[in-house]
Short mmCIF file of C-alpha atoms in Angstrom, two decimals:
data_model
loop_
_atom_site.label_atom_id
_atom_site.label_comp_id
_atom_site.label_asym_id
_atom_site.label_seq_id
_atom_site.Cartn_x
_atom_site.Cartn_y
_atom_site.Cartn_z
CA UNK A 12 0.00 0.00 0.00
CA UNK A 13 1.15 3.80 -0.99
CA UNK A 14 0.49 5.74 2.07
CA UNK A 15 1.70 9.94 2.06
CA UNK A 16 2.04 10.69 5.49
CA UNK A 17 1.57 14.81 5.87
CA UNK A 18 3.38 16.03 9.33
CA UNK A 19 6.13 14.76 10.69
CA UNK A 20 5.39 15.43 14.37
CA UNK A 21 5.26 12.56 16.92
CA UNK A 22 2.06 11.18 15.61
CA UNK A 23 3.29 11.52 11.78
CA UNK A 24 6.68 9.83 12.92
CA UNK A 25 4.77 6.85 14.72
CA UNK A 26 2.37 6.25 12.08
CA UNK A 27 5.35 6.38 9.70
CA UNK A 28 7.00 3.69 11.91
CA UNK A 29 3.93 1.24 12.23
CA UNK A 30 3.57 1.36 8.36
CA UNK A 31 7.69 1.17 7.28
CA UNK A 32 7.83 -1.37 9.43
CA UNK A 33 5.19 -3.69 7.97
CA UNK A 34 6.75 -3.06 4.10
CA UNK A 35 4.59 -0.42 3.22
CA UNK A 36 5.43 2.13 0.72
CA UNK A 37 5.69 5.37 2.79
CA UNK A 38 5.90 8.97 2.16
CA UNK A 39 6.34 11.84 4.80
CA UNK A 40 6.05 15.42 4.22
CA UNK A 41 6.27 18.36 6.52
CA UNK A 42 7.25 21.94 6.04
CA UNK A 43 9.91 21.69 8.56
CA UNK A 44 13.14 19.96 6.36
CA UNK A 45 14.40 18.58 9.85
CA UNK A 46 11.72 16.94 10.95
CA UNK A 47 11.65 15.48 7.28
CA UNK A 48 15.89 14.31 7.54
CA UNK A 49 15.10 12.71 10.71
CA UNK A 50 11.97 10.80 9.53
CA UNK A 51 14.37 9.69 6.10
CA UNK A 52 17.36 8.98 8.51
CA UNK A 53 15.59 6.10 11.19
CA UNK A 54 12.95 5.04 9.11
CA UNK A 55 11.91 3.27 5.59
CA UNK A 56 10.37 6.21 4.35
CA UNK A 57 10.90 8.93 1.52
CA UNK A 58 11.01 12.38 2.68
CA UNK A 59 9.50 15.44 0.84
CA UNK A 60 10.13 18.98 2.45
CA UNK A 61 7.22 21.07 1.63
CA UNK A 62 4.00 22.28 2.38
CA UNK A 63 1.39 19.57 2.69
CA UNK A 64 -1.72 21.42 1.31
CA UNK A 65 0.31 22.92 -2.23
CA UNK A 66 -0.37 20.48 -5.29
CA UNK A 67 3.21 20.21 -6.33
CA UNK A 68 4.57 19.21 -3.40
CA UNK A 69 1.74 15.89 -3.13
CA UNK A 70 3.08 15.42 -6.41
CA UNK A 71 6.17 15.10 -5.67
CA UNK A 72 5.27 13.07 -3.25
CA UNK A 73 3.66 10.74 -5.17
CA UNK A 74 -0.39 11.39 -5.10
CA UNK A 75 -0.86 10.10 -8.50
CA UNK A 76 -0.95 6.83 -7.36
CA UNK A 77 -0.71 6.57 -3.79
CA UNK A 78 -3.67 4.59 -1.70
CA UNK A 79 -4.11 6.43 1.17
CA UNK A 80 -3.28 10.02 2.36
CA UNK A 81 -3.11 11.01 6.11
CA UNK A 82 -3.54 14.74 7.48
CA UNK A 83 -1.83 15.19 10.41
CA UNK A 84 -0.04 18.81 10.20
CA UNK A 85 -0.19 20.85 13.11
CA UNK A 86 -2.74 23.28 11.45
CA UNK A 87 -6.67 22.16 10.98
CA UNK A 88 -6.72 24.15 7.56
CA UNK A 89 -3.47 22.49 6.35
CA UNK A 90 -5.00 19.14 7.07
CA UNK A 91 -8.44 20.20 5.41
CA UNK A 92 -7.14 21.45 2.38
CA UNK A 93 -4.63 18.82 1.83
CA UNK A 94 -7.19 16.37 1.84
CA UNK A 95 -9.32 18.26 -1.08
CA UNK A 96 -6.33 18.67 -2.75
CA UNK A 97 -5.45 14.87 -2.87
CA UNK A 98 -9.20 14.36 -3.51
CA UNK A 99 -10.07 17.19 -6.47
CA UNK A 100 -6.74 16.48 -8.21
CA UNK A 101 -4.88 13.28 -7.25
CA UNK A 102 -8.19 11.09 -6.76
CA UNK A 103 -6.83 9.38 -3.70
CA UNK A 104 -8.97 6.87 -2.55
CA UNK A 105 -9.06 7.26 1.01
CA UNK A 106 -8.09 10.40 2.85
CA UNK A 107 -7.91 10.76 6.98
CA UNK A 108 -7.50 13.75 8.96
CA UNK A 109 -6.51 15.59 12.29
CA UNK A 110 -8.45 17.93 13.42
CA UNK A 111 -8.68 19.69 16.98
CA UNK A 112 -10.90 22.59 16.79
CA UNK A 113 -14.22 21.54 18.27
CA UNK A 114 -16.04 23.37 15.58
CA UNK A 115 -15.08 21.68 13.03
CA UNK A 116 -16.60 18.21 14.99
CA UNK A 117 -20.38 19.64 15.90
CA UNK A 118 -22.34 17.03 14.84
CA UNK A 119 -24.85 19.91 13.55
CA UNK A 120 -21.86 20.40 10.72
CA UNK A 121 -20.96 16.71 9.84
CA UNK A 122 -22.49 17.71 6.16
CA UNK A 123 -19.07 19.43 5.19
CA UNK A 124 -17.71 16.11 5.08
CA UNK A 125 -19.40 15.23 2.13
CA UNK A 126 -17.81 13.92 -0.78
CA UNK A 127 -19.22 16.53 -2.67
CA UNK A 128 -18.09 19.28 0.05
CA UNK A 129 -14.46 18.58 1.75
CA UNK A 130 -14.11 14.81 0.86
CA UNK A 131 -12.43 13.86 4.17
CA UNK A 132 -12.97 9.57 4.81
CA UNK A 133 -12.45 9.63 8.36
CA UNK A 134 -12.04 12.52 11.11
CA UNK A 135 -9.58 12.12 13.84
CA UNK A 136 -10.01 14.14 16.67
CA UNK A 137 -7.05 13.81 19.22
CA UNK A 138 -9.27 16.15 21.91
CA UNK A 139 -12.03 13.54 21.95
CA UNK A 140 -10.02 10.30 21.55
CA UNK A 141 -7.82 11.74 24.75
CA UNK A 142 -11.54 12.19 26.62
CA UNK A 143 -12.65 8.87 26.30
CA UNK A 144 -8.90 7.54 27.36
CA UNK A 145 -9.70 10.00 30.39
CA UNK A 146 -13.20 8.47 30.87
CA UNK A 147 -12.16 4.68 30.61
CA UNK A 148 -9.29 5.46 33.63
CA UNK A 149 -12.04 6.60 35.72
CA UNK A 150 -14.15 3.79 35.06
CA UNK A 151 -12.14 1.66 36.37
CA UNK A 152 -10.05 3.48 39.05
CA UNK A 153 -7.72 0.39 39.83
CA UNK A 154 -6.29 0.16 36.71
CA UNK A 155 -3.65 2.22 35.01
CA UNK A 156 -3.91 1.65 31.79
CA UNK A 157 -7.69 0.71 30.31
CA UNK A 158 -9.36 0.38 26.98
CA UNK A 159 -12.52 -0.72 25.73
CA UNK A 160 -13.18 -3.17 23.11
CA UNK A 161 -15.99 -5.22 21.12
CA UNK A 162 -18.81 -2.57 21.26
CA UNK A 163 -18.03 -2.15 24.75
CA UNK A 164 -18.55 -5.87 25.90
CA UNK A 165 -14.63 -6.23 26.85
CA UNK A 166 -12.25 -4.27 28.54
CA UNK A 167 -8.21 -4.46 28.60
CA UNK A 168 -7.11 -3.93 31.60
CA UNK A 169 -3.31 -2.65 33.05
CA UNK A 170 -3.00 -3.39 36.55
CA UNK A 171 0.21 -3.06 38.82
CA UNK A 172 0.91 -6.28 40.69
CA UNK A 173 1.73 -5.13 44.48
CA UNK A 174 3.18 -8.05 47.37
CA UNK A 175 -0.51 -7.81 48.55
CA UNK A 176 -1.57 -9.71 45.43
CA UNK A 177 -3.44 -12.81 46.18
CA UNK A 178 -2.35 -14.80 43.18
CA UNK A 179 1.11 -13.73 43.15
CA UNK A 180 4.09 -16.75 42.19
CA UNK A 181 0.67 -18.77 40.73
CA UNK A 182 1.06 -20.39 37.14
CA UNK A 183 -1.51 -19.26 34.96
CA UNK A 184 -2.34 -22.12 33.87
CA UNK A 185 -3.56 -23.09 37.41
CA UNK A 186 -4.76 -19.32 37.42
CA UNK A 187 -7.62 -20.38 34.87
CA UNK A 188 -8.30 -23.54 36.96
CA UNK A 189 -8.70 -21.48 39.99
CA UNK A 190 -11.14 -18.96 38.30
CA UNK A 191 -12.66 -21.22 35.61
CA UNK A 192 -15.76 -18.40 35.29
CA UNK A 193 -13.92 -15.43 35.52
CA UNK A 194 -13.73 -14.32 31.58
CA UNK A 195 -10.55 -12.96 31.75
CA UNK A 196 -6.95 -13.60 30.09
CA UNK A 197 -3.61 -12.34 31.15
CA UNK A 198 -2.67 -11.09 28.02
CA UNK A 199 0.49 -8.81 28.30
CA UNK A 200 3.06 -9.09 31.07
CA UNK A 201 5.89 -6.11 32.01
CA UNK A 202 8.72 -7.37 34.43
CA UNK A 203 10.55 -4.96 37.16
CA UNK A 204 13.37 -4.31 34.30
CA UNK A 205 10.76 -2.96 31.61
CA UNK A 206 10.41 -5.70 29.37
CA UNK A 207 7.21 -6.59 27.68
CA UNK A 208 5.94 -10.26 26.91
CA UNK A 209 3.19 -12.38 25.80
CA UNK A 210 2.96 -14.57 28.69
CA UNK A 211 2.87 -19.02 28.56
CA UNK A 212 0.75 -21.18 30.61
CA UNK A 213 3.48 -21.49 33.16
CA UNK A 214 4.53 -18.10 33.46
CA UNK A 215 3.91 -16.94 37.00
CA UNK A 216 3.42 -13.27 38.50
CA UNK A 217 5.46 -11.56 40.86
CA UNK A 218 5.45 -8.38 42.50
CA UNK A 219 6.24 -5.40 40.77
CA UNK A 220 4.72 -6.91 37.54
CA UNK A 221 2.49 -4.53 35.45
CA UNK A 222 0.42 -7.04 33.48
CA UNK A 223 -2.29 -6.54 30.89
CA UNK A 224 -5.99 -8.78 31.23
CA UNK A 225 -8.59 -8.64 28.84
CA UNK A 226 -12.20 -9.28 30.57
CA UNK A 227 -16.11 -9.38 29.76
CA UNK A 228 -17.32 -5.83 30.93
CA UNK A 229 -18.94 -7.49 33.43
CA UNK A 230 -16.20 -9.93 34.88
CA UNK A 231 -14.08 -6.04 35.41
CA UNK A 232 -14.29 -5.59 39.21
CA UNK A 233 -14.11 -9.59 39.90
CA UNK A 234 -10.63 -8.87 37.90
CA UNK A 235 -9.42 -6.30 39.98
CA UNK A 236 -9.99 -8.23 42.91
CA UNK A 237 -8.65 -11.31 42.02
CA UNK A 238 -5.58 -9.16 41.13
CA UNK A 239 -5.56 -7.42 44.83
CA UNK A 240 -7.61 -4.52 43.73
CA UNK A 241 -10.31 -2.75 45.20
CA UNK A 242 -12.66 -1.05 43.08
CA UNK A 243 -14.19 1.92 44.45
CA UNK A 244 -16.94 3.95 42.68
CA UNK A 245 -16.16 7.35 41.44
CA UNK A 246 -18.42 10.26 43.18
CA UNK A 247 -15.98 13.40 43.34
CA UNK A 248 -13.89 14.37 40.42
CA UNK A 249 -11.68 18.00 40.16
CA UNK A 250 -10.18 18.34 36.50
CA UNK A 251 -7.49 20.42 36.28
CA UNK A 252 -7.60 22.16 33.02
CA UNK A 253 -10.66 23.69 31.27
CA UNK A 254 -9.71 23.48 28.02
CA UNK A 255 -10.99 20.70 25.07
CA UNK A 256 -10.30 17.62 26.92
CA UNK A 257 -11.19 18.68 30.47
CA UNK A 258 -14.40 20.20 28.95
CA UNK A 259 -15.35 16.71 26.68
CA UNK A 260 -14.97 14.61 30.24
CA UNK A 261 -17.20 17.39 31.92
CA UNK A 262 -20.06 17.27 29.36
CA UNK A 263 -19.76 12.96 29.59
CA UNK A 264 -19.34 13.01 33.31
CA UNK A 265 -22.63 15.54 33.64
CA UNK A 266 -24.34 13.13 30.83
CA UNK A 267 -23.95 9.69 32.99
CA UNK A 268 -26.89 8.84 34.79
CA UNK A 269 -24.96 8.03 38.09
CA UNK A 270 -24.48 11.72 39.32
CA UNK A 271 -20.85 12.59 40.16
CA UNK A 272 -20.07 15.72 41.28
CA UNK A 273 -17.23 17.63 39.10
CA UNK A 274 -15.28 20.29 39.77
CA UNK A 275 -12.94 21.76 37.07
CA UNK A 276 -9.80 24.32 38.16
CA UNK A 277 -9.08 26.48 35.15
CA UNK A 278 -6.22 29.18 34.90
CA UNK A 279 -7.06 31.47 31.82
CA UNK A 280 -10.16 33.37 33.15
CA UNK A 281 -11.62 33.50 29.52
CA UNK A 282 -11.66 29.52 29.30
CA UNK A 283 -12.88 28.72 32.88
CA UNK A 284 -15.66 31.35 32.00
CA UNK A 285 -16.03 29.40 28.42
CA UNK A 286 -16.33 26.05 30.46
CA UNK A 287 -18.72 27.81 32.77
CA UNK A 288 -21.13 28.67 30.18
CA UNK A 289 -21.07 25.21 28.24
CA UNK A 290 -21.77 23.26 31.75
CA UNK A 291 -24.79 22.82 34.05
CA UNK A 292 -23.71 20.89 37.16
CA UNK A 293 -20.18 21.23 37.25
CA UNK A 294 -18.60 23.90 39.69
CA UNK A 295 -15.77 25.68 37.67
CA UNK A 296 -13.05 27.75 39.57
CA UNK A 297 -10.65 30.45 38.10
CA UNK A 298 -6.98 29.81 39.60
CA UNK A 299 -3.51 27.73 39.50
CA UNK A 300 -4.18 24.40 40.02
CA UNK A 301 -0.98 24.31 41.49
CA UNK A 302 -2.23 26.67 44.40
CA UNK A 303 -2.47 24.23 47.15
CA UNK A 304 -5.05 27.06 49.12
CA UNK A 305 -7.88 26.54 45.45
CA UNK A 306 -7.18 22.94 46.04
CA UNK A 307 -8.42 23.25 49.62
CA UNK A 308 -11.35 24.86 48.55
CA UNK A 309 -11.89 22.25 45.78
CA UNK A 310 -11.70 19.74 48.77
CA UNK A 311 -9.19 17.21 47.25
CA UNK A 312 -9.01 15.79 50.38
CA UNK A 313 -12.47 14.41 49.69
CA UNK A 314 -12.27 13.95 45.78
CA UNK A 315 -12.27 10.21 44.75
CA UNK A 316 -10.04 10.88 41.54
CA UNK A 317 -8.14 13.96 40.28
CA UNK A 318 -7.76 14.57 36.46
CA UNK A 319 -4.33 16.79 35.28
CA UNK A 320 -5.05 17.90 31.35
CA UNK A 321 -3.67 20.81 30.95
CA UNK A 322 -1.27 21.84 27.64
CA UNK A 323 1.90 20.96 30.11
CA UNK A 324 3.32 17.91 31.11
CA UNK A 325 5.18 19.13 34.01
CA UNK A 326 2.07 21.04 35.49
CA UNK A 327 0.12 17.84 35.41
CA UNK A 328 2.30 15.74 36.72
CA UNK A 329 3.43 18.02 39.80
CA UNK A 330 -0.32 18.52 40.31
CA UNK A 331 -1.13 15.14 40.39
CA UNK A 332 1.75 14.55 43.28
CA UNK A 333 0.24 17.48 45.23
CA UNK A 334 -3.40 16.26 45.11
CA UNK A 335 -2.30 12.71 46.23
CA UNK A 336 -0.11 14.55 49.19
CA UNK A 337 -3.39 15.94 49.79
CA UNK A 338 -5.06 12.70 50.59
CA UNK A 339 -7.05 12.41 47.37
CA UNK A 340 -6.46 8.40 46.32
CA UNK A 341 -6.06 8.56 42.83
CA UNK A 342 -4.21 10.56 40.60
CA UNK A 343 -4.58 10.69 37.03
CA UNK A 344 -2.11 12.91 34.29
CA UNK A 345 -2.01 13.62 31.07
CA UNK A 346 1.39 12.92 29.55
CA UNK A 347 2.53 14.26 26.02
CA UNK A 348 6.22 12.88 26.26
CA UNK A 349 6.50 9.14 26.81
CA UNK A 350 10.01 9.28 28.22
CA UNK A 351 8.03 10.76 31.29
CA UNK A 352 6.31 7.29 31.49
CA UNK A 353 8.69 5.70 33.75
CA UNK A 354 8.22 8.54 36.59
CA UNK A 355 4.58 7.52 37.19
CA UNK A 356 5.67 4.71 39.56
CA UNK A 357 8.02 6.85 41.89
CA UNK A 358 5.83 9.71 41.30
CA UNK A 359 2.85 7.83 43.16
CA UNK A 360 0.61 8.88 40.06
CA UNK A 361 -1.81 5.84 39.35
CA UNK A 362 -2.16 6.36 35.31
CA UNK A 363 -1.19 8.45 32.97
CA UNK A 364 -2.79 9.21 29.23
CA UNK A 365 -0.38 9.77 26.20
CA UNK A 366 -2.23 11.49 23.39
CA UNK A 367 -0.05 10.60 21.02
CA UNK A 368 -0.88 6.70 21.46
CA UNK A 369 -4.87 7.19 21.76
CA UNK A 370 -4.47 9.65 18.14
CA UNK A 371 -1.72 6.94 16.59
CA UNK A 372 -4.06 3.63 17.71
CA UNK A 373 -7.30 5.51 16.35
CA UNK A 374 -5.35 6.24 12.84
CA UNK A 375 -4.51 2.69 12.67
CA UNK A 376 -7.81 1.32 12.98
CA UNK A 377 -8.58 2.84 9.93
CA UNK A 378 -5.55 1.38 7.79
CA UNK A 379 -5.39 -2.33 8.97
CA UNK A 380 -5.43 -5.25 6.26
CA UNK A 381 -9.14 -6.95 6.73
CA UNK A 382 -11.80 -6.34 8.79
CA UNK A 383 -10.16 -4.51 11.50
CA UNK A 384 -12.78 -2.89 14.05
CA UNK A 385 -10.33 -1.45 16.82
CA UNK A 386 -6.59 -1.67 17.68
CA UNK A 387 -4.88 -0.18 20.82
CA UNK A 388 -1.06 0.63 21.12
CA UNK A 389 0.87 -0.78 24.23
CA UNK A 390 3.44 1.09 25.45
CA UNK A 391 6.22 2.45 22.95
CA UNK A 392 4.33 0.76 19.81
CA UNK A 393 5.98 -2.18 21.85
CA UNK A 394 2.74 -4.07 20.77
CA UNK A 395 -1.24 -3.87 20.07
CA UNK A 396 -4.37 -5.10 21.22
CA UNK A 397 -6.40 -6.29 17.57
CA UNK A 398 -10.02 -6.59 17.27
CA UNK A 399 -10.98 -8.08 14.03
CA UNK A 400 -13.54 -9.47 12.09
CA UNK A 401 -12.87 -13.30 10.87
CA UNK A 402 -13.83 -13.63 7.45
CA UNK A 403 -14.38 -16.78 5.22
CA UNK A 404 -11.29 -16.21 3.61
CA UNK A 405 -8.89 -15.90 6.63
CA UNK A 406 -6.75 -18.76 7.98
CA UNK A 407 -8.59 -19.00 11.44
CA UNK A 408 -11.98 -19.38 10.55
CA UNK A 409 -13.12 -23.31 10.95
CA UNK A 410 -10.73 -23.76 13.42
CA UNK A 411 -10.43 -24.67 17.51
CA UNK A 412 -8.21 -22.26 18.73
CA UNK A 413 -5.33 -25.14 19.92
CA UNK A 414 -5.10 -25.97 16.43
CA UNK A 415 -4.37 -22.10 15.32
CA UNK A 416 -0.10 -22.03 15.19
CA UNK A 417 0.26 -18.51 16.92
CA UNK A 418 3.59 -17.19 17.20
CA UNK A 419 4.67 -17.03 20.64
CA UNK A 420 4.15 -13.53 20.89
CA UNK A 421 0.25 -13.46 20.45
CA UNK A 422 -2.17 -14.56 22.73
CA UNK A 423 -6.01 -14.86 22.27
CA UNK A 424 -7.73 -12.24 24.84
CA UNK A 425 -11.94 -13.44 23.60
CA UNK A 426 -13.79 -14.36 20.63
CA UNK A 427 -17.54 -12.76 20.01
CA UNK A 428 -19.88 -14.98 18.52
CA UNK A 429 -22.71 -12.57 18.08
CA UNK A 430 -23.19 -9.93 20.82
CA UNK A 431 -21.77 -13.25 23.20
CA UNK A 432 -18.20 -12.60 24.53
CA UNK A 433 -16.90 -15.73 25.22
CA UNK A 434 -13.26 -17.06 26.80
CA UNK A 435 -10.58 -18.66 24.64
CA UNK A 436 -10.38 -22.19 25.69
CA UNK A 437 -8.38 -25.03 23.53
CA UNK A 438 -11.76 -26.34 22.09
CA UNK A 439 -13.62 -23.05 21.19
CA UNK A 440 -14.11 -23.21 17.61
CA UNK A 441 -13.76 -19.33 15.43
CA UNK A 442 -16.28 -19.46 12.90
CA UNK A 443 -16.64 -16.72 9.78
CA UNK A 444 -18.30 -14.14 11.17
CA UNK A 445 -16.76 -13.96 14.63
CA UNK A 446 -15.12 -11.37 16.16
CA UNK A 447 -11.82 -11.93 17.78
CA UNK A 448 -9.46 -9.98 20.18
CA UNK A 449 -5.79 -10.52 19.63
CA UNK A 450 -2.87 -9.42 21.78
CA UNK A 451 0.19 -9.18 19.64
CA UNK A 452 4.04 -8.31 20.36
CA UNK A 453 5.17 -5.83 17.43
CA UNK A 454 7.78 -7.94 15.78
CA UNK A 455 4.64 -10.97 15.33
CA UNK A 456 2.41 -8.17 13.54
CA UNK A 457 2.81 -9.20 10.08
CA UNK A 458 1.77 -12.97 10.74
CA UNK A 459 -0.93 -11.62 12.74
CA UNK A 460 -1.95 -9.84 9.77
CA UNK A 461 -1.63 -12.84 7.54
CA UNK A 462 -4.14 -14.35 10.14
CA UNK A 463 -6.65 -11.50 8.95
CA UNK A 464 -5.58 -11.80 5.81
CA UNK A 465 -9.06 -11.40 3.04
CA UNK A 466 -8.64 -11.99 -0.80
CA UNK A 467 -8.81 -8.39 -2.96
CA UNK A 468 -12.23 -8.39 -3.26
CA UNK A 469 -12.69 -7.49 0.60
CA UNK A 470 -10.64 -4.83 0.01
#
C-alpha cells in the first residue's frame, strides 16, 4: 500500500513507523526539512520537504498513485485542504484527517464532510479520543492503563501487581483452573526491568509486575480483585484544566446517569468562564491548580479521583503529586512525552494518558489489512491489542483455537460470537463471522496480519 504521510510530528513519525515497518510504501512530508531528515534517517520512508496542502509538493510526493493520504499537520486548515487537494486532483482513494478545533466536529456540521463538500474519509479528533482515554481510567479506578473493546462488551485492563496480590508466584495455567468463570486472560506481562511479553501457561506473576488482562465488561471488578484490587466507585472528580479535553470529560461526566459531582480548576479566566457557560452541574473555579489554598477549597481531600489535562506535562504531573499529598487516592495525568512514562511509579501517580498513542491507535484502525474494528497501542508501539472481524477467507476461521499455530508472541484475549463474549479455551471453535481480540508483540504483527488476511475483493 502507498500511504503519504503529511506532518512529521510525533504522531506523523509513529504512524510512519507502524507502516515502514510492515513493508509499506511510505511517504512523509512536513514543512519543517528537519523533521523530514530525521523521519528519512531512522525510518523506511521517503522524505518530501514542503507544504502539505500545495499540489506540487503531493506530487512530488507521489499522489498520483498513492492509496491512502493522512492529514496530520499541526494546522486544521493544512490538514483540510490537503485532503481536497489529494481528492479534487490526485483522486486518492481514502483520505484521513486531524483535526482539533471543536467546531469543526459539531455534529450539527458533519455535512461538510461530504464527498461533494471537503471529501475527508475519516475525522480524527485527538481532543475527543484523549476524553474517552480519560473516561475509561475513571471507570475503572484500579487500573492504570484501560481500553474498551468489542462494542463495549470487553475491557483491557493494566494493573500493577503489588506483594498484597493474592495470586502472586501462581502459574496461569492453574490461574484459569482457579477462576474457571472469571472471563478474563492475562494477556500482556511487564517485568521490574521494563520488558514486555506475551505470557505461557506457566509463566507466573510476581510483584512489581504490570500485566495486561482482557475481561467481559462485566467480569471487570471480579478482575481487579482477584488481582488485589479494590474497586471503588467514582463520586468526586476535580479536572485540572478547562480546556478541550477537560471540557469533553465534563459534558460525559454531567451526561452519565450516576451523578458525580465535578469540579474543574481552570487558569485562563476566559476559558474557565467558556467552560462555565457550556456546563450545568459542574462547579468551575478560576486559579492555578498548582495553588495548594484553590485545592483546599476544591476539597481534594475528599475527591475520589483527580484529572491533570492541561497543555503541560510538568504542570500535570506536579499537580497530580500534590493532590495525592493531599489525601485524594487517585491521581490521574495527562502525559505528552512518553520518556516521562517511567516517573509515574516513583511519582505515586496511578495512570497516565499519552495522546499521542490514543491519536496513533485511532489512525490505525482505519488502515489495517481486513476487517479490523479497533486496535490499541501498548506502550512504545511495543505491541497492540487487535479486534478483528474473521472472514471466510482468513486462515482462522473453521478452526479450535489449539489448532491455530500462533507465534509465541500473540495470545487470544476473547472471541464474540454474536453480541456473546466468550473465553478462549483449547476447544472453542472461530467461525466466519466472529469477532476476535488478539494481543500481539510488534515484531509478530505481520503474521498476525496474515491471520486476517481477506482476498482483494474485501478490500
Amino acid at each position: 500500500m502507498k500511504v503519504i504521510i503529511c506532518g512529521a510530528g510525533q504522531v506523523g513519525w509513529q504512524i510512519a513507523r507502524h507502516l515502514s515497518g510492515e513493508k509499506n510504501d511510505v511517504t512523509v512530508v512536513d514543512s519543517n526539512a528537519d523533521l523530514v531528515r530525521r523521519a528519512s534517517e531512522t525510518l523506511d520512508v521517503q522524505g518530501v520537504a514542503g507544504f502539505a496542502s500545495y499540489p506540487d509538493v503531493l506530487e512530488k510526493a507521489g499522489a498520483r498513485d498513492a492509496d491512502m493520504i493522512i492529514a496530520a499537520t499541526h494546522s486544521d486548515e493544512v490538514n483540510m485542504v490537503t485532503c481536497q487537494v489529494a481528492h479534487s486532483i490526485f483522486s486518492v482513494p481514502r483520505k484521513i484527517a486531524r483535526l482539533r478545533s471543536q467546531s469543526y466536529l459539531d455534529a450539527i456540521y458533519s455535512d461538510l464532510y461530504r464527498r461533494d463538500h471537503l471529501p475527508i474519509d475519516v475525522v480524527i479528533s485527538p481532543e475527543r479520543e484523549v476524553a474517552e482515554a480519560a473516561l475509561q481510567r475513571l471507570a475503572a479506578p484500579a487500573a492504570y492503563d484501560t481500553e474498551s473493546f468489542m462494542a463495549g462488551r470487553a475491557q483491557l485492563l493494566g494493573i500493577a501487581l503489588t506483594e498484597d496480590c493474592p495470586v502472586l508466584m501462581t502459574p496461569l495455567r492453574q490461574l484459569n483452573e482457579l477462576f474457571s468463570t472469571l472471563r478474563a486472560i492475562v494477556v500482556g506481562v511487564r517485568r521490574a526491568e521494563g520488558k514486555l511479553f506475551a505470557p505461557s501457561p506457566m509463566d507466573i506473576l510476581m510483584a512489581g509486575d504490570r500485566i495486561y488482562v482482557f475481561t467481559h465488561i462485566e467480569d471487570v471488578n471480579r478482575t481487579l480483585e482477584v488481582f488485589g484490587k479494590r474497586t471503588k466507585k467514582q463520586e468526586r472528580v476535580i479536572i485540572i484544566g478547562g480546556g478541550n479535553v477537560g471540557l469533553a470529560v465534563a459534558r460525559a461526566l454531567e451526561a452519565r446517569t450516576d451523578r458525580i459531582r465535578a469540579k474543574i480548576i481552570e487558569m485562563s479566566r476566559p476559558r474557565a468562564e467558556h467552560a462555565a457557560d457550556n456546563l450545568t452541574r459542574t462547579i468551575v473555579l478560576n486559579g492555578d491548580g498548582m495553588d495548594m489554598d484553590l485545592l483546599s477549597e476544591a476539597a481534594i481531600d475528599r475527591a475520589d479521583a483527580v484529572l491533570a489535562v492541561t497543555d503541560d506535562d510538568k504542570t500535570n504531573l506536579l499537580v497530580a503529586v500534590r493532590a495525592k499529598q493531599a489525601g485524594c487516592p487517585m491521581a490521574i495525568a495527562l502525559v505528552n512525552d512518553p520518556t516521562l512514562a517511567p516517573l509515574m511509579g516513583p511519582l505515586d501517580i496511578d495512570a497516565y494518558i499519552n495522546p499521542r498513542a490514543t491519536t496513533v491507535s485511532s489512525i490505525l484502525r482505519h488502515i489495517r489489512h481486513g476487517k479490523v474494528r479497533a486496535i490499541y497501542s501498548i506502550g512504545d508501539a511495543e505491541a497492540e491489542m487487535i479486534e478483528a472481524q474473521v472472514l471466510p477467507t482468513s486462515p482462522l476461521a473453521g478452526k479450535l483455537v489449539r489448532e491455530v499455530d500462533f507465534p509465541e508472541g500473540v495470545l487470544v484475549g476473547a472471541v464474540m460470537k454474536g453480541d456473546r463474549v466468550m473465553k478462549p479455551t483449547g476447544d472453542l471453535r472461530i467461525e466466519a463471522g466472529d469477532v476476535i481480540a488478539l494481543f500481539t508483540m510488534a515484531g509478530d504483527r505481520p503474521e498476525v496480519e496474515r491471520l486476517l488476511q481477506v482476498s482483494v475483493d474485501f478490500f
